[in-house]
Short mmCIF file of C-alpha atoms and ligand atoms in Angstrom, two decimals:
data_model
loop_
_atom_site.label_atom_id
_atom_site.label_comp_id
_atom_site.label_asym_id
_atom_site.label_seq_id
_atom_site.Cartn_x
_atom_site.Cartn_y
_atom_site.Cartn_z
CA UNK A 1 0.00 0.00 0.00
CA UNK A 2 1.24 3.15 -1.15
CA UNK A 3 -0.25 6.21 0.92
CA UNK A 4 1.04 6.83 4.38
CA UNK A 5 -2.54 8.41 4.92
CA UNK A 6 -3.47 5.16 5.94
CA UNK A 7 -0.73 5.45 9.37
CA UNK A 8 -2.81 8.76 10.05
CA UNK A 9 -6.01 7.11 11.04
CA UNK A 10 -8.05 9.61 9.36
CA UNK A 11 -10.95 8.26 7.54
CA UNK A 12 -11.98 10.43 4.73
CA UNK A 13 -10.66 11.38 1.69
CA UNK A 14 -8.74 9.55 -0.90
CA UNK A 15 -6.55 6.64 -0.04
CA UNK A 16 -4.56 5.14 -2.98
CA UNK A 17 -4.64 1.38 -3.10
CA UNK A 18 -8.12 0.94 -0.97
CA UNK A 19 -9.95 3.15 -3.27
CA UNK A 20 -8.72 1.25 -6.40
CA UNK A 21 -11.49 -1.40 -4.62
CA UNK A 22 -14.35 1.06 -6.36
CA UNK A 23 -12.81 0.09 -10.21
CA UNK A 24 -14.18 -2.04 -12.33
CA UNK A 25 -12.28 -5.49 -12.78
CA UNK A 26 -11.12 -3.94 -16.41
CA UNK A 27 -9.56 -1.07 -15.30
CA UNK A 28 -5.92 -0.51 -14.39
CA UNK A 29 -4.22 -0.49 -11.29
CA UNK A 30 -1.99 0.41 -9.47
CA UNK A 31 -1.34 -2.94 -8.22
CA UNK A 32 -0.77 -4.27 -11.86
CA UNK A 33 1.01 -1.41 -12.81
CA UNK A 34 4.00 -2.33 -14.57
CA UNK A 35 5.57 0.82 -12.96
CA UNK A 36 8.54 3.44 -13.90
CA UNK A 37 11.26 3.14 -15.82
CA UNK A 38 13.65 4.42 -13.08
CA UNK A 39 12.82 2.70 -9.63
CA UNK A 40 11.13 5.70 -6.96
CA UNK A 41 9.35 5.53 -3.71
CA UNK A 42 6.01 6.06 -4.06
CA UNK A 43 4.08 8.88 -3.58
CA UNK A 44 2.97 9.24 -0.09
CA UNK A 45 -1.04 11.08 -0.56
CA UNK A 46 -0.93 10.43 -3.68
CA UNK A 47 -1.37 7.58 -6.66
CA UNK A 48 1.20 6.79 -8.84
CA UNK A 49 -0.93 8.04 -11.70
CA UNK A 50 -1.93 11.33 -10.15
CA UNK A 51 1.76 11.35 -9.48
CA UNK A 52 1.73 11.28 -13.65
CA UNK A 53 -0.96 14.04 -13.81
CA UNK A 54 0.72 16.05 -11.85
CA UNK A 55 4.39 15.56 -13.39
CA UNK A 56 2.41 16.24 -16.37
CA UNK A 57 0.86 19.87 -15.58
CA UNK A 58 3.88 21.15 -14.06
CA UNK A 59 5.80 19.92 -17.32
CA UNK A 60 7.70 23.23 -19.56
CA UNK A 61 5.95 21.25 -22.70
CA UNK A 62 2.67 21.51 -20.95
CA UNK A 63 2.62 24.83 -20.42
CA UNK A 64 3.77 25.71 -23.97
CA UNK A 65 0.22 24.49 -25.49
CA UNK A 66 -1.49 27.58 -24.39
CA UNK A 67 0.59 29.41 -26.97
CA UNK A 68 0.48 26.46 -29.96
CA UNK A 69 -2.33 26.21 -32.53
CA UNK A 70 -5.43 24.06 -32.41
CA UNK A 71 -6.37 25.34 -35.82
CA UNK A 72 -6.50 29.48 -35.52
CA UNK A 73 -3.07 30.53 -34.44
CA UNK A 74 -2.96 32.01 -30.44
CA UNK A 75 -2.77 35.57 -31.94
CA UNK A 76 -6.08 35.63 -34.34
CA UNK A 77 -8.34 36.00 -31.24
CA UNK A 78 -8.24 35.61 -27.51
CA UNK A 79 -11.99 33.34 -28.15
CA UNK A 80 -10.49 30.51 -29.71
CA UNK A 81 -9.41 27.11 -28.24
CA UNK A 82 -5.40 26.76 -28.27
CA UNK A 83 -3.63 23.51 -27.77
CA UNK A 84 -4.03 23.94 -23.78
CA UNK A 85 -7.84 24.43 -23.40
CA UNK A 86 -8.46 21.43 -25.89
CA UNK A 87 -6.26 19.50 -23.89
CA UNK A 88 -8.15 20.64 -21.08
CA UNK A 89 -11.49 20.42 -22.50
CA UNK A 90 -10.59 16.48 -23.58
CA UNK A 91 -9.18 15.87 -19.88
CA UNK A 92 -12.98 16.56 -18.43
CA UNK A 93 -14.70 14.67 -20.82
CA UNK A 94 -12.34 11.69 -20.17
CA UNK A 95 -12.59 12.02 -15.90
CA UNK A 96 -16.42 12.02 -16.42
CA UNK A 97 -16.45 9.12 -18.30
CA UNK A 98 -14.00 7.35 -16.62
CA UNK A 99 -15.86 7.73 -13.22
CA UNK A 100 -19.16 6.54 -14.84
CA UNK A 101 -17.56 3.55 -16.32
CA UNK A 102 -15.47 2.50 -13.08
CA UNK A 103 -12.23 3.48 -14.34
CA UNK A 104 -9.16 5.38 -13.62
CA UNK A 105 -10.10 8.47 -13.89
CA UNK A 106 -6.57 9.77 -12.94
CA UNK A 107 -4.73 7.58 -15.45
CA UNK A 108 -7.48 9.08 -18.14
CA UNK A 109 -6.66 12.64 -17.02
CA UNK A 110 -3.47 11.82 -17.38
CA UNK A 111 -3.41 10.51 -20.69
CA UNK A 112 -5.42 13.33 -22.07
CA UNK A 113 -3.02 16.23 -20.59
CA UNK A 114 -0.31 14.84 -22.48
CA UNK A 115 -1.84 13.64 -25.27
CA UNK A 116 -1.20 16.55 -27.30
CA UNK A 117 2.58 17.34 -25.95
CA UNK A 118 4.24 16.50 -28.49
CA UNK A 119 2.81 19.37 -31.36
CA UNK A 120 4.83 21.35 -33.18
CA UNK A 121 3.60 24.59 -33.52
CA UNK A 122 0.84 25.58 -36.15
CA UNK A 123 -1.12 22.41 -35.84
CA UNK A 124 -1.08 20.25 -38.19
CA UNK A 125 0.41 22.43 -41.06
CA UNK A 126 3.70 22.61 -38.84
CA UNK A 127 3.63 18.86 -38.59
CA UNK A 128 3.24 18.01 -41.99
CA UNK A 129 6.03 20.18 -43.10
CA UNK A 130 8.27 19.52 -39.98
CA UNK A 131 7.61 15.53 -41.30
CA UNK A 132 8.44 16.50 -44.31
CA UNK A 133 11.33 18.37 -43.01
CA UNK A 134 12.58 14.97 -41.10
CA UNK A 135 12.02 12.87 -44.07
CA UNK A 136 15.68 12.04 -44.64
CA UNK A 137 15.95 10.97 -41.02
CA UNK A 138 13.08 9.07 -39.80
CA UNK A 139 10.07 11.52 -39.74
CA UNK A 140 8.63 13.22 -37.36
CA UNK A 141 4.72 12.27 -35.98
CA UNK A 142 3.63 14.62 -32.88
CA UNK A 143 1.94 11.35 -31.54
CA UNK A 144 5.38 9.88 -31.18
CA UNK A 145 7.04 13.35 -30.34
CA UNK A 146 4.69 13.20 -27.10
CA UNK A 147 6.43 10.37 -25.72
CA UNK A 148 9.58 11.63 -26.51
CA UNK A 149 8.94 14.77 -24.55
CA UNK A 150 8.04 12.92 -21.45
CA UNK A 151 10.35 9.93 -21.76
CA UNK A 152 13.29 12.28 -23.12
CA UNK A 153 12.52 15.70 -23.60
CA UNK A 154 11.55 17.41 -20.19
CA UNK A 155 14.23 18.38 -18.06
CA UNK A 156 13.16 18.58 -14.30
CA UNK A 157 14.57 16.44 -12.01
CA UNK A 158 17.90 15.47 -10.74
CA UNK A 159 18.50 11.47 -11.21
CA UNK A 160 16.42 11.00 -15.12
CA UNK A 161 15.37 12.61 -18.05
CA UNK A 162 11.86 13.32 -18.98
CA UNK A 163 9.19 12.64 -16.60
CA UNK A 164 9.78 8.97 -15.87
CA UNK A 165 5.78 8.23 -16.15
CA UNK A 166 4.37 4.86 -15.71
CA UNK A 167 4.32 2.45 -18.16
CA UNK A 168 0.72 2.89 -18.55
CA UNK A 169 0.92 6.63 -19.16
CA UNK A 170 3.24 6.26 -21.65
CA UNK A 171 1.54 3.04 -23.51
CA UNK A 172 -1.86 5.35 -23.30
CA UNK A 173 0.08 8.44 -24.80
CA UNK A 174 1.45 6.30 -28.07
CA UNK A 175 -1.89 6.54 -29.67
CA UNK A 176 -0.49 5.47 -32.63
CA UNK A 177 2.77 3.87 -34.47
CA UNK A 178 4.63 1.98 -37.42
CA UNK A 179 5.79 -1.75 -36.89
CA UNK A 180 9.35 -0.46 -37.55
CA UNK A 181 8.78 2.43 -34.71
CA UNK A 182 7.24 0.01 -32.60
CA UNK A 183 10.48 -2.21 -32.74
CA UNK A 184 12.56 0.57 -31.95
CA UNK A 185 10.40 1.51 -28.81
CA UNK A 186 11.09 -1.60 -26.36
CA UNK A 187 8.04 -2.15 -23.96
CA UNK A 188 5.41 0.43 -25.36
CA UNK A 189 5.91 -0.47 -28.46
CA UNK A 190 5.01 -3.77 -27.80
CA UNK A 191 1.21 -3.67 -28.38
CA UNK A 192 1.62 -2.55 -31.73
CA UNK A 193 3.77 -5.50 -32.80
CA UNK A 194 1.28 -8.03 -31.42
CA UNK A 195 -2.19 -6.07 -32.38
CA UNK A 196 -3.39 -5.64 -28.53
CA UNK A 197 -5.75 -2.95 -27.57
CA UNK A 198 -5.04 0.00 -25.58
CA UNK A 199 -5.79 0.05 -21.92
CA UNK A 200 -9.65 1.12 -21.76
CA UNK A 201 -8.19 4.55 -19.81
CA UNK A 202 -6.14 5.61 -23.56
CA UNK A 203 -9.27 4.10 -25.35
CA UNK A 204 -11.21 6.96 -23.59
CA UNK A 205 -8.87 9.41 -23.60
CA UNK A 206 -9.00 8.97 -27.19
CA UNK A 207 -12.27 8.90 -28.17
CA UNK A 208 -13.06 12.12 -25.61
CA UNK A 209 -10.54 13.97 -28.00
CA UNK A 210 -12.39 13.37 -31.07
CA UNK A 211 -15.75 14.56 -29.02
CA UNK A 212 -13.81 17.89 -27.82
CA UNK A 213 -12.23 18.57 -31.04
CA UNK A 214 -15.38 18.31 -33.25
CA UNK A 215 -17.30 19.71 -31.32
CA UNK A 216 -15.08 22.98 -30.21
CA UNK A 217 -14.12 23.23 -33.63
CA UNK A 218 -17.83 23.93 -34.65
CA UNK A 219 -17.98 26.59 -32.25
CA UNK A 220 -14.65 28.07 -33.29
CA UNK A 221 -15.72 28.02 -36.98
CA UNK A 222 -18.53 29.68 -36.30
CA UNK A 223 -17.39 32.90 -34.15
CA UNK A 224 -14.54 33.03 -36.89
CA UNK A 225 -17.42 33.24 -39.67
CA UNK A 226 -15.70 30.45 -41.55
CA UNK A 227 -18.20 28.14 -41.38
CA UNK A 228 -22.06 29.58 -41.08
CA UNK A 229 -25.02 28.17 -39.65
CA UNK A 230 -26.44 27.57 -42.71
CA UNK A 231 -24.22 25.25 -43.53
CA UNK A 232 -24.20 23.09 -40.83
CA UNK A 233 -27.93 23.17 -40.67
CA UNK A 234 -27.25 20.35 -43.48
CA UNK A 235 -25.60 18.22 -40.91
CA UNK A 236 -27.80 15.72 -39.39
CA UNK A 237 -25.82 15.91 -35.84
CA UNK A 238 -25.69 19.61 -35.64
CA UNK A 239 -29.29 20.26 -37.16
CA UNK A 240 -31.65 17.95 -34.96
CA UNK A 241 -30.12 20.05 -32.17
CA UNK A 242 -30.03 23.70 -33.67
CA UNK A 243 -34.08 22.86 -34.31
CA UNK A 244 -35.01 21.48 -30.62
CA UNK A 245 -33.02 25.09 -29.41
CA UNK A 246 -34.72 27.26 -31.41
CA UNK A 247 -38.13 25.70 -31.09
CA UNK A 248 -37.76 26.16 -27.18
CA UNK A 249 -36.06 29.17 -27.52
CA UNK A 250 -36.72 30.83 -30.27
CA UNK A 251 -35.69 34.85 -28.95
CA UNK A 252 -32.38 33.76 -27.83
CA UNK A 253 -29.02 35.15 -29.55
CA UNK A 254 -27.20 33.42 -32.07
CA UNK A 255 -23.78 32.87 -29.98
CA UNK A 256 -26.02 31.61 -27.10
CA UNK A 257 -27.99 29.68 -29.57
CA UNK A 258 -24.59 28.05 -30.47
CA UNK A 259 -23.45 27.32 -27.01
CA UNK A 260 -26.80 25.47 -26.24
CA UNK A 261 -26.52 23.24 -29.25
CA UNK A 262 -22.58 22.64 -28.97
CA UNK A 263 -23.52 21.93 -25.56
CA UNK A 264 -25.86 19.33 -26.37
CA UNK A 265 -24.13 17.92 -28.78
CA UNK A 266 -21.57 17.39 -26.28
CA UNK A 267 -23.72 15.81 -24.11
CA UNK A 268 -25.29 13.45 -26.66
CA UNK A 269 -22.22 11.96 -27.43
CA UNK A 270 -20.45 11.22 -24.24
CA UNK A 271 -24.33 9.72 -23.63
CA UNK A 272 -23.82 7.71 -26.97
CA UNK A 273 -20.42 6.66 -26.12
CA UNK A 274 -21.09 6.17 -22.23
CA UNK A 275 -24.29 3.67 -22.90
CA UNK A 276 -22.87 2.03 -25.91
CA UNK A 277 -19.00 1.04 -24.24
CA UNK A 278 -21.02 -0.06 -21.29
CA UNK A 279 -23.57 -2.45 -23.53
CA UNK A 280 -19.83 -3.80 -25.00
CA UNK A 281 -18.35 -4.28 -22.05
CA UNK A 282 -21.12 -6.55 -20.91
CA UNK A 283 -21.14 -8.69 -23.95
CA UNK A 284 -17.65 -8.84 -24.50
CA UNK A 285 -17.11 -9.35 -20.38
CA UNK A 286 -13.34 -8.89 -20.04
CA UNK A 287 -12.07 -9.67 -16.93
CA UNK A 288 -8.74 -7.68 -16.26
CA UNK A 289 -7.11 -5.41 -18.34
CA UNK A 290 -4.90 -8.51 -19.96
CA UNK A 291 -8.05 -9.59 -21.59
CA UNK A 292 -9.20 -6.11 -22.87
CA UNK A 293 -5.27 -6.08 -24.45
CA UNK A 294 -6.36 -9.27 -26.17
CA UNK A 295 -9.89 -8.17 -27.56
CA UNK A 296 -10.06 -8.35 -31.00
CA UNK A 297 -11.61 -5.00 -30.99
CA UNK A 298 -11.69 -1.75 -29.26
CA UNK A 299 -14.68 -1.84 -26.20
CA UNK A 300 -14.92 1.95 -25.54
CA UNK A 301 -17.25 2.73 -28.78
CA UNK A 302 -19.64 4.71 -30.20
CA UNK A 303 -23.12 3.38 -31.54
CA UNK A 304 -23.29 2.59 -35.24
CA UNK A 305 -25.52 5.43 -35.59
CA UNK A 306 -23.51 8.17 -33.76
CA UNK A 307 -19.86 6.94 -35.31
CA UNK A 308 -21.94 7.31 -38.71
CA UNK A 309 -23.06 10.75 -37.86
CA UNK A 310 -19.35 11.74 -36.61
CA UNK A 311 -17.97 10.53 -39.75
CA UNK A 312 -20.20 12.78 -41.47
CA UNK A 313 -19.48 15.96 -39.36
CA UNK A 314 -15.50 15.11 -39.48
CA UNK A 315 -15.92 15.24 -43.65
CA UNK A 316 -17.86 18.53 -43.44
CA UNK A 317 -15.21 20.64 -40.96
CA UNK A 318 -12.47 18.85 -43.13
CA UNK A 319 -13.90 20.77 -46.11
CA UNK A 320 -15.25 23.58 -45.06
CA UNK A 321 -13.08 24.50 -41.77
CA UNK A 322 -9.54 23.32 -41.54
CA UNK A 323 -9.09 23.53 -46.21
CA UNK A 324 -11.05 26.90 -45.58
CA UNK A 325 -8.96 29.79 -47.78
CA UNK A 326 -7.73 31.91 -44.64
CA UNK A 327 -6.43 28.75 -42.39
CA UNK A 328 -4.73 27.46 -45.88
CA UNK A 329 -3.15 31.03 -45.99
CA UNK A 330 -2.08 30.30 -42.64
CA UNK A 331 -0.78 26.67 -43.03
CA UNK A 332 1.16 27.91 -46.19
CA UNK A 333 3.02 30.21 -43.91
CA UNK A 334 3.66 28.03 -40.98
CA UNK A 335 5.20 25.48 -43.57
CA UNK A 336 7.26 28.41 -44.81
CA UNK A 337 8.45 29.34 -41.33
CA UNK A 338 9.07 25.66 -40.40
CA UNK A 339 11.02 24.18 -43.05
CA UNK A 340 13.39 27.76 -43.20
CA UNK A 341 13.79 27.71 -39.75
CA UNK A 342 14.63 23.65 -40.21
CA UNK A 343 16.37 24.46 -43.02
CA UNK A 344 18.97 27.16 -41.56
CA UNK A 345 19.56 25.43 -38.51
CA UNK A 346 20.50 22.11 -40.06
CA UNK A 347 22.94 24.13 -42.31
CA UNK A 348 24.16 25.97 -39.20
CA UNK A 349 23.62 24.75 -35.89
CA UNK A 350 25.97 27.79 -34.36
CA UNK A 351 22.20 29.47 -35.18
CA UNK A 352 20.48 27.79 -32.20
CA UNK A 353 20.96 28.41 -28.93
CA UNK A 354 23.90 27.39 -27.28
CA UNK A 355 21.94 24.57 -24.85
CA UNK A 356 20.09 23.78 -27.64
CA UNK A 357 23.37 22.96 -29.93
CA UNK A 358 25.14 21.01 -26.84
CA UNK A 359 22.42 18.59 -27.33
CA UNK A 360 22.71 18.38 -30.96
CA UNK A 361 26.33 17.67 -30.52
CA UNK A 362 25.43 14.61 -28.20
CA UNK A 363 22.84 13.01 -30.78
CA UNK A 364 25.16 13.84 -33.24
CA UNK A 365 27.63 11.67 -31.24
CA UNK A 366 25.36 8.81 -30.99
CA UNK A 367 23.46 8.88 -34.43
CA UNK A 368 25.56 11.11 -36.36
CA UNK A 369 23.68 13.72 -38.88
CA UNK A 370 20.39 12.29 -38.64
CA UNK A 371 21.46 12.97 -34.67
CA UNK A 372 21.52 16.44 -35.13
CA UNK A 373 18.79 16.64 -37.97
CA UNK A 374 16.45 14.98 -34.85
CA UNK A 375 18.03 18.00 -32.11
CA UNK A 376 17.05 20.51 -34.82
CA UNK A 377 13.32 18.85 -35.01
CA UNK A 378 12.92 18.86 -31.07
CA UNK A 379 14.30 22.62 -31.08
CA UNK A 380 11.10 23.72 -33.60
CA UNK A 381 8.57 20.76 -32.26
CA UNK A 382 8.85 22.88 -29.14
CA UNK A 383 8.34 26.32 -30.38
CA UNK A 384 4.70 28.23 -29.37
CA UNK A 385 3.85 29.63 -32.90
CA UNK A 386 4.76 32.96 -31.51
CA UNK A 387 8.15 31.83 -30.92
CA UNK A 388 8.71 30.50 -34.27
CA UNK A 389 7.42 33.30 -35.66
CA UNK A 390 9.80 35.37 -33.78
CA UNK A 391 13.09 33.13 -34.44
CA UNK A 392 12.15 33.64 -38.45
CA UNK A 393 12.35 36.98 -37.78
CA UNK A 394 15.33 37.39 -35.90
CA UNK A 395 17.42 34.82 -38.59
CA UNK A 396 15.74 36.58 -41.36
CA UNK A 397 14.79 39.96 -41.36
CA UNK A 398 17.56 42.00 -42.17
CA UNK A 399 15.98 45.01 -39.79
CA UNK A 400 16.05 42.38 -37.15
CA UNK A 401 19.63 42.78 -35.99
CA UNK A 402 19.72 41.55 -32.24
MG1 MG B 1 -5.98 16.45 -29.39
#
């Protein structure tokens, strides 16, 4: 038993270990954790996954997402989601359904805050062209570039690199990755390599990003005038609950209007998702987390209906949101920005900092070019997009000159 709470005799509150009695037999533990990297002492009032929460919110990287794009850069409007309130935003979702569904809510939390750690700044324009950047040396994927930042990256404490999370953590983080990654990964890799499932906490996490994303980035597309109502009034998901609003209240105002149905929406779909994992989980009855690794399928789902209806509103903001002409203007410049910056710093590493270029030096010792070419990638995966904007200035504006 971890918490020295339980020498205190005091009999409220949270006590890691006993409480893990109120999760369902699927869920992880603690107790089955397969732990840290680097041996520690446990927390003493704390779990070892709030232990990752926490490690997590007091991380540099963490901090840096209030500044990165979700898809309008920081500076077009103080309104719009960045990269922190949609991680946020996804971490609530996943604690509410984790509590309903018995499981760890603070591994889900977890998993969500860091989910996104690993962007490059720009959203997805910046990865693309950072990717294609990185091309000559391995890539670069922002899914993968999360783990890296806490397993590598973050620089806090005195006896490891990164954050030394728990194995779950980090498993739950690597949404996604090549066989040929995978091998290259050691233990979370391994899943990939022999098709097993997620733990049920990253299967949440997951799926509460796609609700917060699609569903912020309707109300973001709207206040930005990108997308209209009109428009989405042809969307099945959106409509039925734009009607039932303005049927009950018809004299209310449009961004209020909007609120109510995003809202809803919301609400429908953790609903959707919340009733149809907990139908699957009954019929496919796993009966520890080994079993929901070996499930042929994923158990935290969607109903047929819903995913259909998802698929449907994903296509629409696809075309009409994230190709729309002004966030292509935008992407077009970010990929300008990243692949000069790449470029000059690749050329000339004397350019980056000098803390920045003592770690190129060591990859470069260990993997040669592609050593520093990966150095040179970490230096502009980390960059807010003001930052970036601000290093292309100072390398190449000639009126720049400090
Ligand atoms: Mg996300």
């Amino acid at each position: 038993m971890s918490g020295s709470i339980n020498n205190l005799n005091y009999p409220y509150g949270y006590v890691p270990g006993r409480d893990e009695e109120r999760l369902a037999p699927y869920a992880a533990s603690e107790r089955t954790s397969k732990g840290r990297h680097y041996a520690e002492s446990p927390p003493r009032y704390r779990g070892e996954y709030q232990r990752d929460r926490d490690r997590i919110v007091h991380s540099a990287a963490f901090r840096r997402l209030e500044y990165k794009t979700q898809v309008f850069v920081n500076h077009e409007g103080d309104m719009f989601r960045t990269r922190l309130t949609h991680s946020i935003e996804v971490a609530q979702i996943a604690r509410a359904m984790a509590r309903v569904l018995g499981l760890n809510e603070d591994l889900s939390e977890a998993i969500a805050l860091a989910h996104d750690l690993g962007h490059t700044p720009f959203g997805h324009a910046g990865q693309y062209a950072l990717n294609d950047c990185m091309k000559r040396y391995d890539g670069f994927e922002h899914n993968l570039q999360s783990l890296r930042v806490v397993d590598v990256l973050e620089e806090r404490y005195a006896e490891f690199s990164g954050l030394n999370l728990t194995f779950e953590s980090r498993e739950g983080i690597l949404k996604h990755c090549s066989k040929k990654r995978a091998a290259e990964l050691g233990d979370v890799g391994q899943r990939f390599l022999q098709q097993r499932q997620p733990s049920l906490e990253a299967q949440l996490a997951n799926k509460a990003d796609e609700i917060a994303y699609n569903n912020h980035d309707i109300d973001d597309g709207l206040r930005s005038g990108f997308i209209t109502i009109e428009q989405l009034s042809e969307i099945s998901i959106f409509a039925q609950h734009y009607d039932i609003v303005r049927e009950n209240y018809p004299r209310l105002s449009e961004r209020r209007t909007i609120h109510e149905v995003v809202r809803r929406m919301i609400n429908a779909q953790i609903t959707d998702l919340i009733e149809t994992s907990i139908a699957s989980l009954k019929e496919k009855n796993p009966k520890n987390l080994n079993e929901v690794h070996e499930s042929p399928g994923e158990l935290i789902v969607f109903s047929r209906d819903m995913a259909a209806q998802l698929v449907t509103l994903k296509q629409f903001l696809r075309h009409n949101l994230y190709q729309h002409y002004r966030v292509r203007r935008m992407s077009v410049k970010a990929s300008k920005i990243i692949s000069a910056l790449f470029g000059a710093f690749l050329n000339d590493n004397r350019l980056m900092p000098p803390e920045t270029m003592s770690k190129a030096r060591c990859l470069e010792a260990e993997q040669g070019e592609t050593g520093i070419a990966r150095a040179v990638s970490d230096y502009i995966a980390g960059m807010t997009d003001r930052y970036a904007i601000k290093e292309y200035e100072r390398i190449f504006n000639p009126s720049h000159l400090t």
